[in-house]
Amino acid sequence: MHKVVIIGSGPAGQTAAIYAGRARLEPVVFEGGFLSTGDLMTTGGQLMITSEVENFPGFPQGVTGPELVERCREQAKRFGAVHREDVIDEVDFSGFPLRLKTGNGDWLETATVIIATGANAKWMGIESEQRYLNRGVSACATCDGAFYKDVHVLVVGGGDSAMEEATFLTRYASHVTLVHRRDQFRASKIMVDRALKHPKISVAYNAVIDEILGDDKKVTAARLRSSVDGSVREVACGAVFMAIGHDPNTKIFRDHVELRPDGYIKLNGWTQTSAKGVFAAGDVADSRYRQAISAAGMGCMAAIDAEKLVEEYEATGVLGGHG
Ligand code: NAP
């Protein structure tokens, strides 16, 4: 039986692995991939689609998202963490030991679990968005921005992600139009200022995208509707980037740990979920801060919480050891 299994390999999962490794819990990290539901849990998490991370302490010149993940992974390996390129597809938290089904159908047993499965980008939910997905529609400027050199692109949203994506896209696009459904941004002032002062960025306020138009092969325009007077106009563009928030990867845990009404994992103080021995860290349980550093901090906390429980299990003979 494992002492701790960590599901997810972003900053929360990797930090949990570093701490659990140093605590000699021999953590196994399920890094991610496609679940049988078709959902993707990205290996390395959202940092893999982030260009420059400027606010992670210890990197005064910044660091790319993938490099940060790789460094954390190396650090976890140094302390004995085992990384598996696999997913956990099903869970059974009804008793001890906790049971987890891997991507190839095997069930494994563990004393504790740290859920660090993160969150994925949200979509608007219109049909044309899926029709043109990866043919002009994207939720990742870092991944796809370079495909749209010298074309006009739209970015949907009014949060920090939208500002970040719009600013990043100016490297390639001839022009970037931010499409926001209100006339006020929820993004932080510094990021709004940076975006709005860029000569290549303009804003369509009070506008929503009704439809994404194309020639079946690629996006050629979007139909924008005013949320003030309902008027409609077509804007020629080569791509539409969604930056409207995220959904937590909690589907497989739905009937096994308590979730909040917004779908994020509910924590009963610290990192404990409603199931004994199951802890959660990072964006899967945090809709508020959503930073690499806060996810890493929660990963540390979850590993310490798991360690305490393992010690208790060992001391009482529940788990082989000093019992
Ligand atoms: P967010 O703050 O939730 O913003 C989502 C934006 O999308 C909002 O402006 C929202 O409009 C709009 N929106 C939502 N659903 C929509 C829909 N169906 N159609 C049109 N617009 C829609 O999400 P986020 O920007 O991804 O940021 C999430 C968190 O990550 C925040 O805490 C943010 O500070 C953090 N973050 C930080 C950085 C950084 O510091 N470098 C970078 C990225 C993200 P309304 O405003 O009208 O609700």
PDB file of N, CA and C and ligand atoms in Angstrom, residues 55 124 156-162 164 180-182 186 191 243-246 288-291, ligand 1:
ATOM      1  N   ASN A  55       6.147  36.465 -11.152  1.00  0.00           N
ATOM      2  CA  ASN A  55       5.842  36.743  -9.744  1.00  0.00           C
ATOM      3  C   ASN A  55       6.096  35.556  -8.826  1.00  0.00           C
ATOM      4  N   MET A 124     -17.266  29.565 -23.991  1.00  0.00           N
ATOM      5  CA  MET A 124     -18.512  30.334 -23.969  1.00  0.00           C
ATOM      6  C   MET A 124     -19.732  29.438 -24.133  1.00  0.00           C
ATOM      7  N   VAL A 156     -11.461  37.268 -25.602  1.00  0.00           N
ATOM      8  CA  VAL A 156     -12.716  37.443 -24.871  1.00  0.00           C
ATOM      9  C   VAL A 156     -12.451  37.367 -23.370  1.00  0.00           C
ATOM     10  N   GLY A 157     -12.934  38.370 -22.631  1.00  0.00           N
ATOM     11  CA  GLY A 157     -12.790  38.354 -21.171  1.00  0.00           C
ATOM     12  C   GLY A 157     -12.333  39.696 -20.639  1.00  0.00           C
ATOM     13  N   GLY A 158     -12.466  39.858 -19.327  1.00  0.00           N
ATOM     14  CA  GLY A 158     -12.086  41.128 -18.721  1.00  0.00           C
ATOM     15  C   GLY A 158     -11.280  40.948 -17.452  1.00  0.00           C
ATOM     16  N   GLY A 159     -10.747  39.731 -17.256  1.00  0.00           N
ATOM     17  CA  GLY A 159      -9.929  39.458 -16.076  1.00  0.00           C
ATOM     18  C   GLY A 159      -8.441  39.520 -16.399  1.00  0.00           C
ATOM     19  N   ASP A 160      -7.640  39.137 -15.424  1.00  0.00           N
ATOM     20  CA  ASP A 160      -6.179  39.162 -15.619  1.00  0.00           C
ATOM     21  C   ASP A 160      -5.742  38.278 -16.778  1.00  0.00           C
ATOM     22  N   SER A 161      -6.427  37.143 -16.947  1.00  0.00           N
ATOM     23  CA  SER A 161      -6.049  36.253 -18.050  1.00  0.00           C
ATOM     24  C   SER A 161      -6.221  36.961 -19.383  1.00  0.00           C
ATOM     25  N   ALA A 162      -7.332  37.662 -19.546  1.00  0.00           N
ATOM     26  CA  ALA A 162      -7.592  38.358 -20.810  1.00  0.00           C
ATOM     27  C   ALA A 162      -6.512  39.411 -21.069  1.00  0.00           C
ATOM     28  N   GLU A 164      -3.474  39.423 -19.886  1.00  0.00           N
ATOM     29  CA  GLU A 164      -2.208  38.736 -20.125  1.00  0.00           C
ATOM     30  C   GLU A 164      -2.158  38.178 -21.556  1.00  0.00           C
ATOM     31  N   HIS A 180     -15.170  42.537 -24.212  1.00  0.00           N
ATOM     32  CA  HIS A 180     -15.601  42.377 -22.821  1.00  0.00           C
ATOM     33  C   HIS A 180     -17.079  42.686 -22.682  1.00  0.00           C
ATOM     34  N   ARG A 181     -17.774  41.865 -21.903  1.00  0.00           N
ATOM     35  CA  ARG A 181     -19.230  42.001 -21.829  1.00  0.00           C
ATOM     36  C   ARG A 181     -19.698  43.179 -20.983  1.00  0.00           C
ATOM     37  N   ARG A 182     -18.788  43.790 -20.244  1.00  0.00           N
ATOM     38  CA  ARG A 182     -19.154  44.971 -19.433  1.00  0.00           C
ATOM     39  C   ARG A 182     -18.285  46.151 -19.841  1.00  0.00           C
ATOM     40  N   ARG A 186     -12.429  43.429 -14.481  1.00  0.00           N
ATOM     41  CA  ARG A 186     -12.151  42.918 -13.140  1.00  0.00           C
ATOM     42  C   ARG A 186     -10.651  42.645 -12.953  1.00  0.00           C
ATOM     43  N   MET A 191      -2.319  45.329 -14.773  1.00  0.00           N
ATOM     44  CA  MET A 191      -2.422  44.538 -16.006  1.00  0.00           C
ATOM     45  C   MET A 191      -3.323  45.215 -17.023  1.00  0.00           C
ATOM     46  N   ALA A 243     -10.658  33.825 -22.748  1.00  0.00           N
ATOM     47  CA  ALA A 243      -9.966  34.012 -21.464  1.00  0.00           C
ATOM     48  C   ALA A 243     -11.024  34.391 -20.431  1.00  0.00           C
ATOM     49  N   ILE A 244     -11.984  33.458 -20.259  1.00  0.00           N
ATOM     50  CA  ILE A 244     -13.165  33.781 -19.445  1.00  0.00           C
ATOM     51  C   ILE A 244     -13.234  32.963 -18.159  1.00  0.00           C
ATOM     52  N   GLY A 245     -12.120  32.503 -17.715  1.00  0.00           N
ATOM     53  CA  GLY A 245     -12.109  31.788 -16.445  1.00  0.00           C
ATOM     54  C   GLY A 245     -11.879  30.296 -16.605  1.00  0.00           C
ATOM     55  N   HIS A 246     -12.053  29.585 -15.515  1.00  0.00           N
ATOM     56  CA  HIS A 246     -11.678  28.173 -15.472  1.00  0.00           C
ATOM     57  C   HIS A 246     -12.685  27.314 -14.731  1.00  0.00           C
ATOM     58  N   ARG A 288     -10.045  31.559  -5.726  1.00  0.00           N
ATOM     59  CA  ARG A 288      -9.789  32.957  -5.376  1.00  0.00           C
ATOM     60  C   ARG A 288      -8.386  33.431  -5.775  1.00  0.00           C
ATOM     61  N   TYR A 289      -7.366  32.710  -5.357  1.00  0.00           N
ATOM     62  CA  TYR A 289      -5.999  33.210  -5.571  1.00  0.00           C
ATOM     63  C   TYR A 289      -5.420  32.702  -6.884  1.00  0.00           C
ATOM     64  N   ARG A 290      -5.528  31.409  -7.120  1.00  0.00           N
ATOM     65  CA  ARG A 290      -5.177  30.800  -8.403  1.00  0.00           C
ATOM     66  C   ARG A 290      -3.783  31.158  -8.912  1.00  0.00           C
ATOM     67  N   GLN A 291      -2.861  31.260  -8.038  1.00  0.00           N
ATOM     68  CA  GLN A 291      -1.491  31.596  -8.432  1.00  0.00           C
ATOM     69  C   GLN A 291      -0.597  30.366  -8.283  1.00  0.00           C
TER      70      GLN A 291
HETATM   71  P1  NAP B   1     -11.769  35.787 -14.027  1.00  0.00           P
HETATM   72  O1  NAP B   1     -11.058  36.726 -13.123  1.00  0.00           O
HETATM   73  O2  NAP B   1     -12.874  34.950 -13.496  1.00  0.00           O
HETATM   74  O3  NAP B   1     -12.312  36.650 -15.241  1.00  0.00           O
HETATM   75  C1  NAP B   1     -13.121  36.065 -16.225  1.00  0.00           C
HETATM   76  C2  NAP B   1     -13.572  37.155 -17.168  1.00  0.00           C
HETATM   77  O4  NAP B   1     -14.312  36.572 -18.215  1.00  0.00           O
HETATM   78  C3  NAP B   1     -14.464  38.188 -16.485  1.00  0.00           C
HETATM   79  O5  NAP B   1     -14.137  39.466 -16.941  1.00  0.00           O
HETATM   80  C4  NAP B   1     -15.864  37.760 -16.936  1.00  0.00           C
HETATM   81  O6  NAP B   1     -16.707  38.866 -17.113  1.00  0.00           O
HETATM   82  C5  NAP B   1     -15.601  37.162 -18.302  1.00  0.00           C
HETATM   83  N1  NAP B   1     -16.553  36.092 -18.626  1.00  0.00           N
HETATM   84  C6  NAP B   1     -16.886  35.005 -17.887  1.00  0.00           C
HETATM   85  N2  NAP B   1     -17.744  34.219 -18.550  1.00  0.00           N
HETATM   86  C7  NAP B   1     -17.981  34.831 -19.727  1.00  0.00           C
HETATM   87  C8  NAP B   1     -18.792  34.514 -20.834  1.00  0.00           C
HETATM   88  N3  NAP B   1     -19.515  33.385 -20.886  1.00  0.00           N
HETATM   89  N4  NAP B   1     -18.795  35.357 -21.885  1.00  0.00           N
HETATM   90  C9  NAP B   1     -18.049  36.498 -21.866  1.00  0.00           C
HETATM   91  N5  NAP B   1     -17.238  36.842 -20.837  1.00  0.00           N
HETATM   92  C10 NAP B   1     -17.225  36.019 -19.783  1.00  0.00           C
HETATM   93  O7  NAP B   1     -10.774  34.739 -14.705  1.00  0.00           O
HETATM   94  P2  NAP B   1      -9.232  34.925 -15.107  1.00  0.00           P
HETATM   95  O8  NAP B   1      -8.988  36.174 -15.833  1.00  0.00           O
HETATM   96  O9  NAP B   1      -8.905  33.648 -15.764  1.00  0.00           O
HETATM   97  O10 NAP B   1      -8.471  35.025 -13.716  1.00  0.00           O
HETATM   98  C11 NAP B   1      -8.694  34.035 -12.714  1.00  0.00           C
HETATM   99  C12 NAP B   1      -7.756  34.291 -11.534  1.00  0.00           C
HETATM  100  O11 NAP B   1      -6.401  34.079 -11.933  1.00  0.00           O
HETATM  101  C13 NAP B   1      -7.841  35.696 -10.990  1.00  0.00           C
HETATM  102  O12 NAP B   1      -7.726  35.630  -9.602  1.00  0.00           O
HETATM  103  C14 NAP B   1      -6.632  36.372 -11.574  1.00  0.00           C
HETATM  104  O13 NAP B   1      -6.143  37.415 -10.768  1.00  0.00           O
HETATM  105  C15 NAP B   1      -5.635  35.246 -11.655  1.00  0.00           C
HETATM  106  N6  NAP B   1      -4.664  35.483 -12.757  1.00  0.00           N
HETATM  107  C16 NAP B   1      -3.519  36.175 -12.437  1.00  0.00           C
HETATM  108  C17 NAP B   1      -2.586  36.433 -13.425  1.00  0.00           C
HETATM  109  C18 NAP B   1      -1.309  37.137 -13.051  1.00  0.00           C
HETATM  110  O14 NAP B   1      -1.266  37.755 -11.998  1.00  0.00           O
HETATM  111  N7  NAP B   1      -0.270  37.080 -13.847  1.00  0.00           N
HETATM  112  C19 NAP B   1      -2.816  36.035 -14.739  1.00  0.00           C
HETATM  113  C20 NAP B   1      -3.989  35.369 -15.040  1.00  0.00           C
HETATM  114  C21 NAP B   1      -4.919  35.102 -14.030  1.00  0.00           C
HETATM  115  P3  NAP B   1     -17.274  39.696 -15.857  1.00  0.00           P
HETATM  116  O15 NAP B   1     -16.138  40.532 -15.399  1.00  0.00           O
HETATM  117  O16 NAP B   1     -18.381  40.466 -16.432  1.00  0.00           O
HETATM  118  O17 NAP B   1     -17.696  38.661 -14.860  1.00  0.00           O
END
